[in-house]
Amino acid sequence: MSSPAIEAHNLVKRFGDHTAVDHVSFSVPRGTVLGLLGPNGAGKTTCVRMMTTLLEPTSGTATVAGHDVRTDPQAVRQSMGLTGQAATVDELLTGRENLRMIGDLYGLAKGEVRSVTEELLERFDLTDAGDRIAKTYSGGMRRRLDLAVSLVASPPVLFLDEPTTGLDPRSRQDLWGVLRDLVADGTTLLLTTQYLEEADHLADRIVVIDQGKVIADGTPLQLKDSSGQAALVVTVSEAERLAEAADLVRSEVGDVHVNDAARQITAGTEGVGALTRIAARLDAAGIDLDDIGLKRPTLDDVFLRLTGHRAEGEESS
């Protein structure tokens, strides 16, 4: 088996008496996405800065594409791209000039710089805007250009720190599509985000950090299942049949909660089997429904259970 694309080994970062990151460890297999989540001040961005050689770890270490961030930082930087919370493109250059400048800084051959520039402009739907200066770009276009810049040297590993902050929902979903394409092509992503929906859509695995420590690690489904079993929700069409429907559901699964105003019955259930039986019994009793289904815990429920509050914005710099 190939070695992980990213590994953190007991990473610690202290600023004076404050421990921002406290023995954080995880690994990211090649060609997958790790979502690094946590409340404000959890230490997510500090982790990324250590793994991208922008901060020296107090102790512990990390490897990127097999290179140690402490002993071989130059090789780490050559193996990865980084997109931060704010777009870092030069606003006074055109999109095309931004990409060519980065290619020149990497020392790529002139012909390669030209071909890579045009390929990335097309990939990120920026060809028509390639000769416009970046300060005229919309927020979504600037974020796409910023991501394109980080890919000029075709790094196998990409760190994304809040890549869609400030984008409208349409631009965010467009960028998700680009990121999924990158992973399909073999790129490994480490993603920090304040959008739980984003992590749910993109991440193969999620590590939750709070107060500098890892407090949960698993797939999105594993984390959601750990927050409690799915709930069966039945919405009855006719209010006068609500009590009868509640008795029927209760006979199958035990305790239920009835919301008279919403004509809704909620109960804990082990899964689809109970839903199927209840739907069949309600149908046999001639009780019409507006809706019936399973409501699984969300990642926001995971946050609430693990940290005591809902997810918030990213930690300050």
C-alpha positions in Angstrom: 0.0 0.0 0.0 1.2 3.5 -0.7 2.0 5.8 2.1 -0.5 8.5 3.1 -0.3 11.8 1.2 -0.5 13.8 4.5 0.3 12.7 8.0 0.4 14.6 11.3 2.2 13.1 14.3 1.5 14.6 17.7 1.6 18.1 16.4 1.9 20.7 19.2 2.0 24.5 18.8 2.4 26.8 21.8 2.3 30.6 21.8 3.7 31.5 25.2 1.5 29.9 27.8 -1.3 29.2 25.3 -1.4 25.8 23.6 -3.1 26.3 20.3 -2.6 22.7 19.0 -2.3 19.9 21.4 -0.9 16.5 20.2 -3.0 16.4 17.0 -2.5 13.3 14.8 -4.2 12.1 11.6 -3.4 10.8 8.2 -4.9 11.4 4.7 -4.7 8.6 2.1 -3.8 9.7 -1.4 -6.6 10.9 -3.6 -9.0 11.5 -0.7 -10.4 14.5 1.1 -10.0 15.2 4.8 -12.3 17.8 6.4 -10.7 19.6 9.4 -13.6 21.0 11.4 -14.0 22.8 14.8 -15.4 25.8 16.5 -13.8 29.2 16.6 -10.2 29.2 17.9 -10.0 25.4 17.7 -6.6 25.4 16.0 -7.5 24.3 12.5 -5.7 27.1 10.7 -2.7 26.7 13.0 -2.5 23.0 12.0 -2.6 24.0 8.3 0.2 26.6 8.8 2.4 24.0 10.5 1.8 21.4 7.8 2.5 23.9 5.0 5.8 25.1 6.7 4.4 28.6 7.5 4.8 27.8 11.3 7.4 25.7 13.1 5.8 23.1 15.3 6.7 23.3 19.0 6.9 19.5 19.0 5.7 16.7 16.8 5.9 16.8 13.1 4.1 16.2 9.8 4.8 14.8 6.4 3.4 15.9 3.1 3.9 13.6 0.1 6.4 11.8 2.2 8.5 14.9 3.0 9.0 16.0 6.6 7.9 19.6 7.4 10.8 20.0 9.8 13.7 18.4 8.0 12.7 19.0 4.4 10.5 22.1 4.2 11.6 22.9 0.6 10.4 19.5 -0.7 7.1 20.0 1.2 6.5 23.4 -0.5 7.3 21.8 -3.9 4.8 19.1 -3.3 1.8 21.1 -2.2 -0.5 24.0 -3.0 -2.2 26.3 -0.5 -5.3 28.4 -0.8 -5.9 30.6 2.2 -9.0 32.2 3.6 -8.6 35.3 1.5 -7.7 35.4 -2.2 -4.0 36.2 -2.6 -3.9 37.0 -6.3 -2.3 40.3 -7.5 -5.3 42.6 -8.2 -3.4 44.8 -10.6 -2.5 41.9 -12.9 -4.9 40.1 -15.3 -5.9 36.5 -14.6 -3.6 35.3 -17.3 -0.7 37.4 -15.9 -1.2 36.0 -12.4 -0.9 32.5 -13.6 2.1 33.1 -15.8 3.9 35.0 -12.9 3.5 32.0 -10.6 4.7 29.6 -13.3 7.8 31.8 -13.8 8.4 31.8 -10.0 8.3 28.0 -10.0 10.9 28.1 -12.8 8.8 26.3 -15.4 9.8 26.5 -19.0 8.2 29.3 -21.0 6.2 26.9 -23.2 5.0 25.0 -20.2 3.9 28.2 -18.5 1.8 29.2 -21.5 0.1 25.8 -21.9 -0.6 25.4 -18.1 -2.0 28.9 -18.0 -4.4 28.3 -20.8 -5.4 24.9 -19.4 -6.2 26.3 -15.9 -8.1 29.3 -17.3 -10.3 26.9 -19.2 -10.6 24.4 -16.3 -11.8 27.2 -14.0 -14.1 28.8 -16.6 -11.9 32.0 -16.7 -10.8 32.0 -20.3 -13.1 34.9 -21.3 -11.9 36.9 -18.3 -8.2 36.0 -18.7 -7.2 39.4 -19.9 -9.2 41.4 -17.4 -7.4 42.7 -14.3 -8.2 40.6 -11.2 -9.7 43.5 -9.2 -12.6 43.5 -11.7 -13.4 39.9 -10.9 -16.4 38.8 -8.8 -15.8 37.0 -5.5 -16.4 33.6 -7.0 -14.0 34.4 -9.9 -11.3 35.6 -7.6 -11.6 32.4 -5.5 -11.4 30.2 -8.7 -8.3 32.2 -9.8 -6.7 31.8 -6.4 -7.3 28.0 -6.6 -6.0 27.9 -10.2 -2.8 29.7 -9.0 -2.2 27.1 -6.4 -2.3 24.4 -9.1 0.2 25.9 -11.6 2.9 23.4 -10.6 0.4 20.5 -10.5 1.0 19.7 -6.8 -0.2 16.2 -5.6 -1.5 17.7 -2.3 -3.7 20.8 -1.8 -4.4 22.6 1.4 -7.7 24.6 1.4 -8.2 26.9 4.3 -11.8 28.2 4.1 -11.8 28.1 0.3 -15.4 29.2 -0.2 -15.7 31.9 2.5 -17.8 34.8 1.3 -19.1 33.1 -1.8 -22.8 32.9 -2.7 -24.4 29.5 -2.8 -24.1 29.1 -6.6 -20.4 30.0 -6.6 -19.8 27.7 -3.7 -21.4 24.7 -5.5 -19.5 25.5 -8.7 -16.2 25.4 -6.7 -17.3 22.1 -5.1 -17.6 20.7 -8.6 -14.0 21.8 -9.4 -12.7 20.2 -6.2 -14.4 16.9 -6.9 -12.8 16.9 -10.3 -9.4 17.5 -8.8 -9.9 14.5 -6.4 -11.1 12.4 -9.3 -7.8 13.2 -11.0 -5.8 12.0 -8.0 -5.2 15.2 -6.0 -5.3 14.9 -2.2 -7.2 17.6 -0.3 -7.1 18.8 3.2 -10.0 21.2 3.8 -10.9 23.5 6.7 -14.4 25.0 6.4 -17.0 26.7 8.5 -19.7 25.2 6.2 -20.8 21.8 7.6 -22.7 21.1 4.3 -19.4 21.6 2.5 -17.6 19.0 4.6 -20.6 16.6 4.2 -20.4 17.0 0.4 -16.7 16.8 -0.1 -14.9 15.0 2.8 -14.2 11.3 2.8 -13.2 11.6 6.5 -13.6 14.4 9.1 -11.4 15.2 12.0 -13.1 17.5 14.6 -10.8 19.7 16.7 -11.7 21.6 19.8 -9.4 23.6 22.1 -6.5 22.3 20.1 -7.3 18.6 20.5 -8.8 16.0 18.3 -12.2 15.1 19.8 -13.7 13.0 16.9 -12.5 11.3 13.8 -14.5 9.3 11.2 -16.5 9.4 8.0 -19.4 11.9 7.9 -21.9 9.1 8.3 -20.0 7.6 11.3 -20.0 11.0 13.0 -23.7 11.6 12.4 -24.6 8.1 13.5 -22.6 8.7 16.7 -24.9 11.6 17.6 -27.9 9.3 17.9 -30.2 7.1 15.9 -32.3 8.3 13.0 -35.7 9.7 13.9 -38.9 8.6 12.1 -41.1 11.6 11.2 -44.7 11.0 10.1 -46.9 13.9 8.9 -50.6 13.0 8.9 -52.9 14.7 6.3 -56.0 14.9 8.5 -55.7 16.3 12.1 -58.6 14.1 13.3 -56.6 10.9 12.4 -53.4 12.1 14.3 -54.1 10.4 17.6 -55.0 7.1 15.9 -51.8 7.3 13.8 -49.8 8.0 16.9 -51.2 4.9 18.7 -50.3 2.8 15.6 -46.7 4.2 15.5 -46.4 3.8 19.2 -47.3 0.1 19.0 -44.4 -0.4 16.6 -41.6 1.6 18.1 -42.6 2.7 21.7 -42.5 6.3 22.8 -43.5 9.0 20.3 -43.6 12.8 20.3 -46.8 14.3 18.8 -46.9 17.9 17.5 -50.6 18.7 17.1 -50.1 22.0 15.3 -47.8 20.3 12.6 -49.9 17.1 12.6 -46.5 15.3 13.1 -45.3 12.3 14.9 -41.7 11.8 15.8 -40.1 8.6 17.2 -36.8 6.9 17.5 -36.2 4.0 15.1 -33.5 1.6 14.1 -33.9 2.3 10.4 -35.7 1.6 7.2 -37.4 -1.7 8.4 -39.5 0.1 11.0 -40.4 2.8 8.5 -41.6 0.3 5.9 -43.7 -1.6 8.5 -45.3 1.6 9.8 -46.0 2.9 6.3 -47.8 -0.3 5.5 -49.9 -0.3 8.6 -50.9 3.4 8.2 -51.9 2.6 4.6 -53.9 -0.4 5.7 -55.7 1.7 8.3 -56.6 4.2 5.6 -54.6 7.1 7.2 -53.4 9.5 4.6 -50.0 11.0 5.0 -48.4 14.2 3.7 -44.9 12.8 4.4 -43.0 9.9 6.1 -39.3 9.5 6.3 -36.1 9.1 8.4 -34.3 12.2 9.7 -30.7 11.5 10.4 -28.5 13.6 12.7 -26.6 16.3 10.9 -23.0 17.4 11.2 -24.4 20.4 13.1 -25.9 17.9 15.6 -22.4 16.4 15.9 -20.9 19.8 16.6 -23.6 20.5 19.3 -23.0 17.1 21.0 -19.2 17.3 20.9 -18.6 21.0 21.6 -21.7 22.2 23.3 -22.7 24.7 20.7 -23.5 25.0 17.0 -20.8 25.5 14.4 -19.5 29.0 14.0 -17.2 30.9 11.7 -13.5 30.3 11.3 -11.0 31.3 14.0 -9.4 34.7 13.7 -5.9 34.9 12.3 
